[in-house]
PDB file of C-alpha atoms in Angstrom:
ATOM      1  CA  MET A   1      20.781  -1.534  43.145  1.00  0.00           C
ATOM      2  CA  THR A   2      22.265  -1.143  39.750  1.00  0.00           C
ATOM      3  CA  ALA A   3      25.517  -2.516  38.416  1.00  0.00           C
ATOM      4  CA  LEU A   4      27.403   0.665  39.383  1.00  0.00           C
ATOM      5  CA  GLY A   5      26.156   0.677  42.931  1.00  0.00           C
ATOM      6  CA  TYR A   6      23.751   3.578  42.663  1.00  0.00           C
ATOM      7  CA  GLU A   7      20.230   3.330  43.783  1.00  0.00           C
ATOM      8  CA  ILE A   8      17.636   5.192  41.695  1.00  0.00           C
ATOM      9  CA  ASP A   9      14.379   6.086  43.352  1.00  0.00           C
ATOM     10  CA  ILE A  10      11.642   7.048  40.920  1.00  0.00           C
ATOM     11  CA  ALA A  11       8.599   8.479  42.607  1.00  0.00           C
ATOM     12  CA  ALA A  12       5.408   9.006  40.692  1.00  0.00           C
ATOM     13  CA  ASP A  13       3.745  12.361  41.187  1.00  0.00           C
ATOM     14  CA  GLU A  14       0.546  11.903  42.998  1.00  0.00           C
ATOM     15  CA  PRO A  15      -2.314  14.405  42.840  1.00  0.00           C
ATOM     16  CA  GLU A  16      -1.813  15.122  46.541  1.00  0.00           C
ATOM     17  CA  ASP A  17       1.756  16.363  45.958  1.00  0.00           C
ATOM     18  CA  MET A  18       0.678  19.140  43.640  1.00  0.00           C
ATOM     19  CA  ILE A  19      -1.472  21.620  45.484  1.00  0.00           C
ATOM     20  CA  VAL A  20      -2.460  24.731  43.552  1.00  0.00           C
ATOM     21  CA  ASP A  21      -3.760  27.767  45.343  1.00  0.00           C
ATOM     22  CA  GLU A  22      -6.380  29.139  42.954  1.00  0.00           C
ATOM     23  CA  ASP A  23      -6.491  32.565  44.617  1.00  0.00           C
ATOM     24  CA  GLU A  24      -2.749  32.989  44.194  1.00  0.00           C
ATOM     25  CA  ALA A  25      -2.832  31.909  40.536  1.00  0.00           C
ATOM     26  CA  GLU A  26      -5.560  34.436  39.698  1.00  0.00           C
ATOM     27  CA  SER A  27      -3.772  37.315  41.411  1.00  0.00           C
ATOM     28  CA  LYS A  28      -0.605  36.998  39.297  1.00  0.00           C
ATOM     29  CA  PRO A  29      -0.653  39.145  36.158  1.00  0.00           C
ATOM     30  CA  ALA A  30      -0.588  37.478  32.777  1.00  0.00           C
ATOM     31  CA  VAL A  31       2.629  37.232  30.815  1.00  0.00           C
ATOM     32  CA  LYS A  32       3.440  40.545  29.154  1.00  0.00           C
ATOM     33  CA  ARG A  33       4.491  40.328  25.546  1.00  0.00           C
ATOM     34  CA  LYS A  34       6.449  42.989  23.779  1.00  0.00           C
ATOM     35  CA  GLY A  35       7.008  43.551  20.122  1.00  0.00           C
ATOM     36  CA  ARG A  36       5.166  44.337  16.954  1.00  0.00           C
ATOM     37  CA  GLY A  37       1.602  43.101  16.911  1.00  0.00           C
ATOM     38  CA  PHE A  38       1.103  42.937  20.667  1.00  0.00           C
ATOM     39  CA  LYS A  39      -0.979  45.821  21.891  1.00  0.00           C
ATOM     40  CA  SER A  40      -0.448  47.316  25.302  1.00  0.00           C
ATOM     41  CA  GLU A  41      -3.211  49.293  26.960  1.00  0.00           C
ATOM     42  CA  THR A  42      -0.749  51.522  28.777  1.00  0.00           C
ATOM     43  CA  ARG A  43       1.061  52.405  25.590  1.00  0.00           C
ATOM     44  CA  ASP A  44      -2.211  53.022  23.698  1.00  0.00           C
ATOM     45  CA  ALA A  45      -3.523  55.220  26.488  1.00  0.00           C
ATOM     46  CA  ARG A  46      -0.267  57.124  26.570  1.00  0.00           C
ATOM     47  CA  GLY A  47      -0.386  57.719  22.838  1.00  0.00           C
ATOM     48  CA  ASP A  48       2.857  56.437  21.397  1.00  0.00           C
ATOM     49  CA  GLY A  49       2.277  58.266  18.126  1.00  0.00           C
ATOM     50  CA  VAL A  50       1.724  55.160  16.044  1.00  0.00           C
ATOM     51  CA  ARG A  51      -1.803  54.323  17.132  1.00  0.00           C
ATOM     52  CA  SER A  52      -2.570  57.752  18.501  1.00  0.00           C
ATOM     53  CA  THR A  53      -5.616  59.602  17.252  1.00  0.00           C
ATOM     54  CA  ASP A  54      -4.249  62.999  18.241  1.00  0.00           C
ATOM     55  CA  LYS A  55      -4.263  65.741  15.643  1.00  0.00           C
ATOM     56  CA  TYR A  56      -0.916  67.410  15.061  1.00  0.00           C
ATOM     57  CA  ASP A  57      -0.204  70.852  13.717  1.00  0.00           C
ATOM     58  CA  GLN A  58       0.561  71.133  10.032  1.00  0.00           C
ATOM     59  CA  PHE A  59       2.403  74.018   8.487  1.00  0.00           C
ATOM     60  CA  GLU A  60       0.496  75.814   5.787  1.00  0.00           C
ATOM     61  CA  SER A  61       2.405  77.138   2.815  1.00  0.00           C
ATOM     62  CA  THR A  62       3.252  80.769   3.316  1.00  0.00           C
ATOM     63  CA  THR A  63       4.813  81.656   0.012  1.00  0.00           C
ATOM     64  CA  GLU A  64       2.872  82.336  -3.150  1.00  0.00           C
ATOM     65  CA  GLU A  65       5.009  79.780  -4.955  1.00  0.00           C
ATOM     66  CA  ASP A  66       3.976  76.997  -2.563  1.00  0.00           C
ATOM     67  CA  ALA A  67       0.321  77.979  -2.829  1.00  0.00           C
ATOM     68  CA  ALA A  68       0.514  77.966  -6.635  1.00  0.00           C
ATOM     69  CA  ALA A  69       2.044  74.494  -6.614  1.00  0.00           C
ATOM     70  CA  GLY A  70      -1.270  72.803  -5.930  1.00  0.00           C
ATOM     71  CA  ARG A  71      -0.475  69.188  -5.170  1.00  0.00           C
ATOM     72  CA  ALA A  72       3.298  69.445  -5.700  1.00  0.00           C
ATOM     73  CA  GLN A  73       5.539  69.463  -2.629  1.00  0.00           C
ATOM     74  CA  ARG A  74       8.886  71.198  -2.419  1.00  0.00           C
ATOM     75  CA  SER A  75      11.811  69.182  -1.106  1.00  0.00           C
ATOM     76  CA  VAL A  76      14.408  70.671   1.218  1.00  0.00           C
ATOM     77  CA  GLU A  77      16.734  71.605  -1.649  1.00  0.00           C
ATOM     78  CA  GLY A  78      14.267  72.557  -4.382  1.00  0.00           C
ATOM     79  CA  TRP A  79      11.609  71.262  -6.746  1.00  0.00           C
ATOM     80  CA  ILE A  80      12.478  67.723  -7.881  1.00  0.00           C
ATOM     81  CA  VAL A  81      11.138  66.283 -11.134  1.00  0.00           C
ATOM     82  CA  LEU A  82      10.984  62.501 -11.474  1.00  0.00           C
ATOM     83  CA  VAL A  83      11.654  61.409 -15.058  1.00  0.00           C
ATOM     84  CA  SER A  84      10.772  57.780 -15.782  1.00  0.00           C
ATOM     85  CA  GLY A  85      10.857  55.703 -18.942  1.00  0.00           C
ATOM     86  CA  LEU A  86      14.514  56.435 -19.672  1.00  0.00           C
ATOM     87  CA  HIS A  87      16.391  54.164 -22.030  1.00  0.00           C
ATOM     88  CA  GLU A  88      19.145  52.211 -20.288  1.00  0.00           C
ATOM     89  CA  GLU A  89      21.838  53.826 -22.456  1.00  0.00           C
ATOM     90  CA  SER A  90      20.771  57.417 -21.688  1.00  0.00           C
ATOM     91  CA  THR A  91      23.509  59.647 -20.356  1.00  0.00           C
ATOM     92  CA  GLU A  92      23.509  62.509 -17.885  1.00  0.00           C
ATOM     93  CA  GLU A  93      24.507  64.959 -20.634  1.00  0.00           C
ATOM     94  CA  GLU A  94      21.531  64.014 -22.819  1.00  0.00           C
ATOM     95  CA  ILE A  95      19.084  64.471 -19.958  1.00  0.00           C
ATOM     96  CA  THR A  96      20.731  67.757 -18.997  1.00  0.00           C
ATOM     97  CA  ASP A  97      20.382  68.988 -22.596  1.00  0.00           C
ATOM     98  CA  LYS A  98      16.705  67.981 -22.620  1.00  0.00           C
ATOM     99  CA  PHE A  99      15.880  69.811 -19.356  1.00  0.00           C
ATOM    100  CA  ALA A 100      18.298  72.782 -19.453  1.00  0.00           C
ATOM    101  CA  ASP A 101      15.961  74.850 -21.663  1.00  0.00           C
ATOM    102  CA  PHE A 102      13.470  75.324 -18.816  1.00  0.00           C
ATOM    103  CA  GLY A 103      15.752  76.767 -16.154  1.00  0.00           C
ATOM    104  CA  GLU A 104      18.950  76.240 -14.240  1.00  0.00           C
ATOM    105  CA  ILE A 105      19.323  72.642 -13.114  1.00  0.00           C
ATOM    106  CA  LYS A 106      20.608  72.557  -9.542  1.00  0.00           C
ATOM    107  CA  ASN A 107      21.227  68.831  -9.477  1.00  0.00           C
ATOM    108  CA  ILE A 108      20.628  65.759 -11.610  1.00  0.00           C
ATOM    109  CA  HIS A 109      20.806  62.141 -10.481  1.00  0.00           C
ATOM    110  CA  LEU A 110      20.718  58.968 -12.569  1.00  0.00           C
ATOM    111  CA  ASN A 111      20.527  55.712 -10.652  1.00  0.00           C
ATOM    112  CA  LEU A 112      22.765  53.071 -12.238  1.00  0.00           C
ATOM    113  CA  ASP A 113      22.476  49.296 -12.060  1.00  0.00           C
ATOM    114  CA  ARG A 114      25.558  47.911 -10.286  1.00  0.00           C
ATOM    115  CA  ARG A 115      25.819  44.781 -12.409  1.00  0.00           C
ATOM    116  CA  THR A 116      25.394  46.296 -15.861  1.00  0.00           C
ATOM    117  CA  GLY A 117      26.327  49.943 -15.308  1.00  0.00           C
ATOM    118  CA  PHE A 118      23.261  51.069 -17.261  1.00  0.00           C
ATOM    119  CA  VAL A 119      20.627  53.541 -16.114  1.00  0.00           C
ATOM    120  CA  LYS A 120      17.807  51.921 -14.121  1.00  0.00           C
ATOM    121  CA  GLY A 121      15.152  53.800 -16.073  1.00  0.00           C
ATOM    122  CA  TYR A 122      14.572  56.957 -14.081  1.00  0.00           C
ATOM    123  CA  ALA A 123      16.277  60.214 -13.206  1.00  0.00           C
ATOM    124  CA  LEU A 124      15.790  63.005 -10.671  1.00  0.00           C
ATOM    125  CA  VAL A 125      16.151  66.561 -11.970  1.00  0.00           C
ATOM    126  CA  GLU A 126      16.162  69.393  -9.421  1.00  0.00           C
ATOM    127  CA  TYR A 127      15.152  73.001 -10.117  1.00  0.00           C
ATOM    128  CA  GLU A 128      15.258  76.070  -7.883  1.00  0.00           C
ATOM    129  CA  THR A 129      11.732  77.338  -8.607  1.00  0.00           C
ATOM    130  CA  TYR A 130       8.332  75.758  -9.062  1.00  0.00           C
ATOM    131  CA  LYS A 131       7.788  77.547 -12.366  1.00  0.00           C
ATOM    132  CA  GLU A 132      10.922  76.029 -13.924  1.00  0.00           C
ATOM    133  CA  ALA A 133      10.002  72.524 -12.783  1.00  0.00           C
ATOM    134  CA  LYS A 134       6.389  72.865 -13.935  1.00  0.00           C
ATOM    135  CA  ASN A 135       7.461  74.119 -17.393  1.00  0.00           C
ATOM    136  CA  ALA A 136       9.900  71.207 -17.726  1.00  0.00           C
ATOM    137  CA  ILE A 137       7.214  68.675 -16.804  1.00  0.00           C
ATOM    138  CA  GLU A 138       4.691  70.116 -19.245  1.00  0.00           C
ATOM    139  CA  ALA A 139       7.188  70.309 -22.117  1.00  0.00           C
ATOM    140  CA  VAL A 140       9.088  67.021 -21.747  1.00  0.00           C
ATOM    141  CA  ASN A 141       6.259  64.736 -20.576  1.00  0.00           C
ATOM    142  CA  GLY A 142       5.385  62.485 -23.532  1.00  0.00           C
ATOM    143  CA  GLN A 143       8.508  63.257 -25.593  1.00  0.00           C
ATOM    144  CA  LYS A 144      10.737  60.445 -26.828  1.00  0.00           C
ATOM    145  CA  LEU A 145      14.376  59.756 -26.033  1.00  0.00           C
ATOM    146  CA  TYR A 146      15.998  56.768 -27.804  1.00  0.00           C
ATOM    147  CA  GLY A 147      12.536  55.669 -28.932  1.00  0.00           C
ATOM    148  CA  GLN A 148      11.081  55.499 -25.408  1.00  0.00           C
ATOM    149  CA  VAL A 149       8.388  57.853 -24.116  1.00  0.00           C
ATOM    150  CA  LEU A 150       9.432  59.929 -21.103  1.00  0.00           C
ATOM    151  CA  HIS A 151       7.021  60.404 -18.191  1.00  0.00           C
ATOM    152  CA  CYS A 152       7.607  63.405 -15.928  1.00  0.00           C
ATOM    153  CA  ASP A 153       5.992  64.462 -12.664  1.00  0.00           C
ATOM    154  CA  PHE A 154       6.935  65.985  -9.334  1.00  0.00           C
ATOM    155  CA  ALA A 155       8.843  63.576  -7.092  1.00  0.00           C
ATOM    156  CA  PHE A 156       7.020  64.786  -3.970  1.00  0.00           C
ATOM    157  CA  ILE A 157       3.312  65.486  -3.785  1.00  0.00           C
ATOM    158  CA  ARG A 158       1.011  66.458  -0.938  1.00  0.00           C
ATOM    159  CA  PRO A 159      -1.358  63.811   0.388  1.00  0.00           C
ATOM    160  CA  PRO A 160      -5.035  64.325  -0.359  1.00  0.00           C
ATOM    161  CA  THR A 161      -6.946  66.399   2.164  1.00  0.00           C
ATOM    162  CA  PRO A 162      -8.453  64.257   4.907  1.00  0.00           C
ATOM    163  CA  VAL A 163     -12.169  63.582   4.652  1.00  0.00           C
ATOM    164  CA  LEU A 164     -14.218  64.410   7.715  1.00  0.00           C
ATOM    165  CA  ALA A 165     -15.494  61.386   9.621  1.00  0.00           C
ATOM    166  CA  SER A 166     -19.120  62.409   9.114  1.00  0.00           C
ATOM    167  CA  GLU A 167     -18.667  62.566   5.320  1.00  0.00           C
ATOM    168  CA  ARG A 168     -16.844  59.230   5.289  1.00  0.00           C
ATOM    169  CA  ASP A 169     -19.582  57.553   7.357  1.00  0.00           C
ATOM    170  CA  ARG A 170     -22.284  59.032   5.133  1.00  0.00           C
ATOM    171  CA  ASP A 171     -20.558  57.701   2.013  1.00  0.00           C
ATOM    172  CA  ARG A 172     -20.059  54.294   3.637  1.00  0.00           C
ATOM    173  CA  ASN A 173     -23.761  54.079   4.539  1.00  0.00           C
ATOM    174  CA  ILE A 174     -24.795  54.925   0.984  1.00  0.00           C
ATOM    175  CA  ARG A 175     -22.461  52.298  -0.481  1.00  0.00           C
ATOM    176  CA  SER A 176     -23.545  49.623   1.986  1.00  0.00           C
ATOM    177  CA  ARG A 177     -27.227  50.187   1.172  1.00  0.00           C
ATOM    178  CA  VAL A 178     -26.527  49.824  -2.533  1.00  0.00           C
ATOM    179  CA  ARG A 179     -24.448  46.701  -1.986  1.00  0.00           C
ATOM    180  CA  ARG A 180     -27.131  44.956   0.053  1.00  0.00           C
ATOM    181  CA  ARG A 181     -29.599  45.234  -2.779  1.00  0.00           C
ATOM    182  CA  ASN A 182     -27.439  43.177  -5.110  1.00  0.00           C
ATOM    183  CA  ARG A 183     -25.771  40.646  -2.827  1.00  0.00           C
ATOM    184  CA  SER A 184     -26.580  38.363   0.019  1.00  0.00           C
ATOM    185  CA  SER A 185     -24.882  39.106   3.301  1.00  0.00           C
ATOM    186  CA  SER A 186     -21.721  37.295   4.335  1.00  0.00           C
ATOM    187  CA  PRO A 187     -21.551  35.387   7.612  1.00  0.00           C
ATOM    188  CA  ARG A 188     -20.683  37.593  10.584  1.00  0.00           C
ATOM    189  CA  ARG A 189     -17.210  37.500  12.091  1.00  0.00           C
ATOM    190  CA  TYR A 190     -16.863  37.124  15.825  1.00  0.00           C
TER     191      TYR A 190
END
């Protein structure tokens, strides 16, 4: 007995007390983990869209203007030109004057730094047609404004066409043969 009148009984666990049924332990499923990085067979088999290998339909350009654009991609509103290399003290009026000669500007956006109030160094100029945007890019690209060279290109471009798996494998085999001639092989990963 202790000073308070309580009796404490401490029993040591003996191996006999803990009986584990091995068949029951094996039949229970493992802990399921959710979240990024944990793969689930059911989700992969279902094709959740992230790891899916399904091919989806792509819309081909139907207008002559889209076909003539080559790698440029039209946004929802129009053809957007990204102008970079702007001086921090450039104004919207100066950029409008520089680009107004090539067509009607639908919209112009200069991103400003919150702390300083100066331009961050780029602008977005939107045109209605591809021809206007292309002419503006060709004419203004490389010109100077406040002593800084302007760089112009389309804000949205199409991704490169996918390479067929057979071509990719063929190229990989050619590169690997060339590499083996010059280097020793690395240890294998398991």
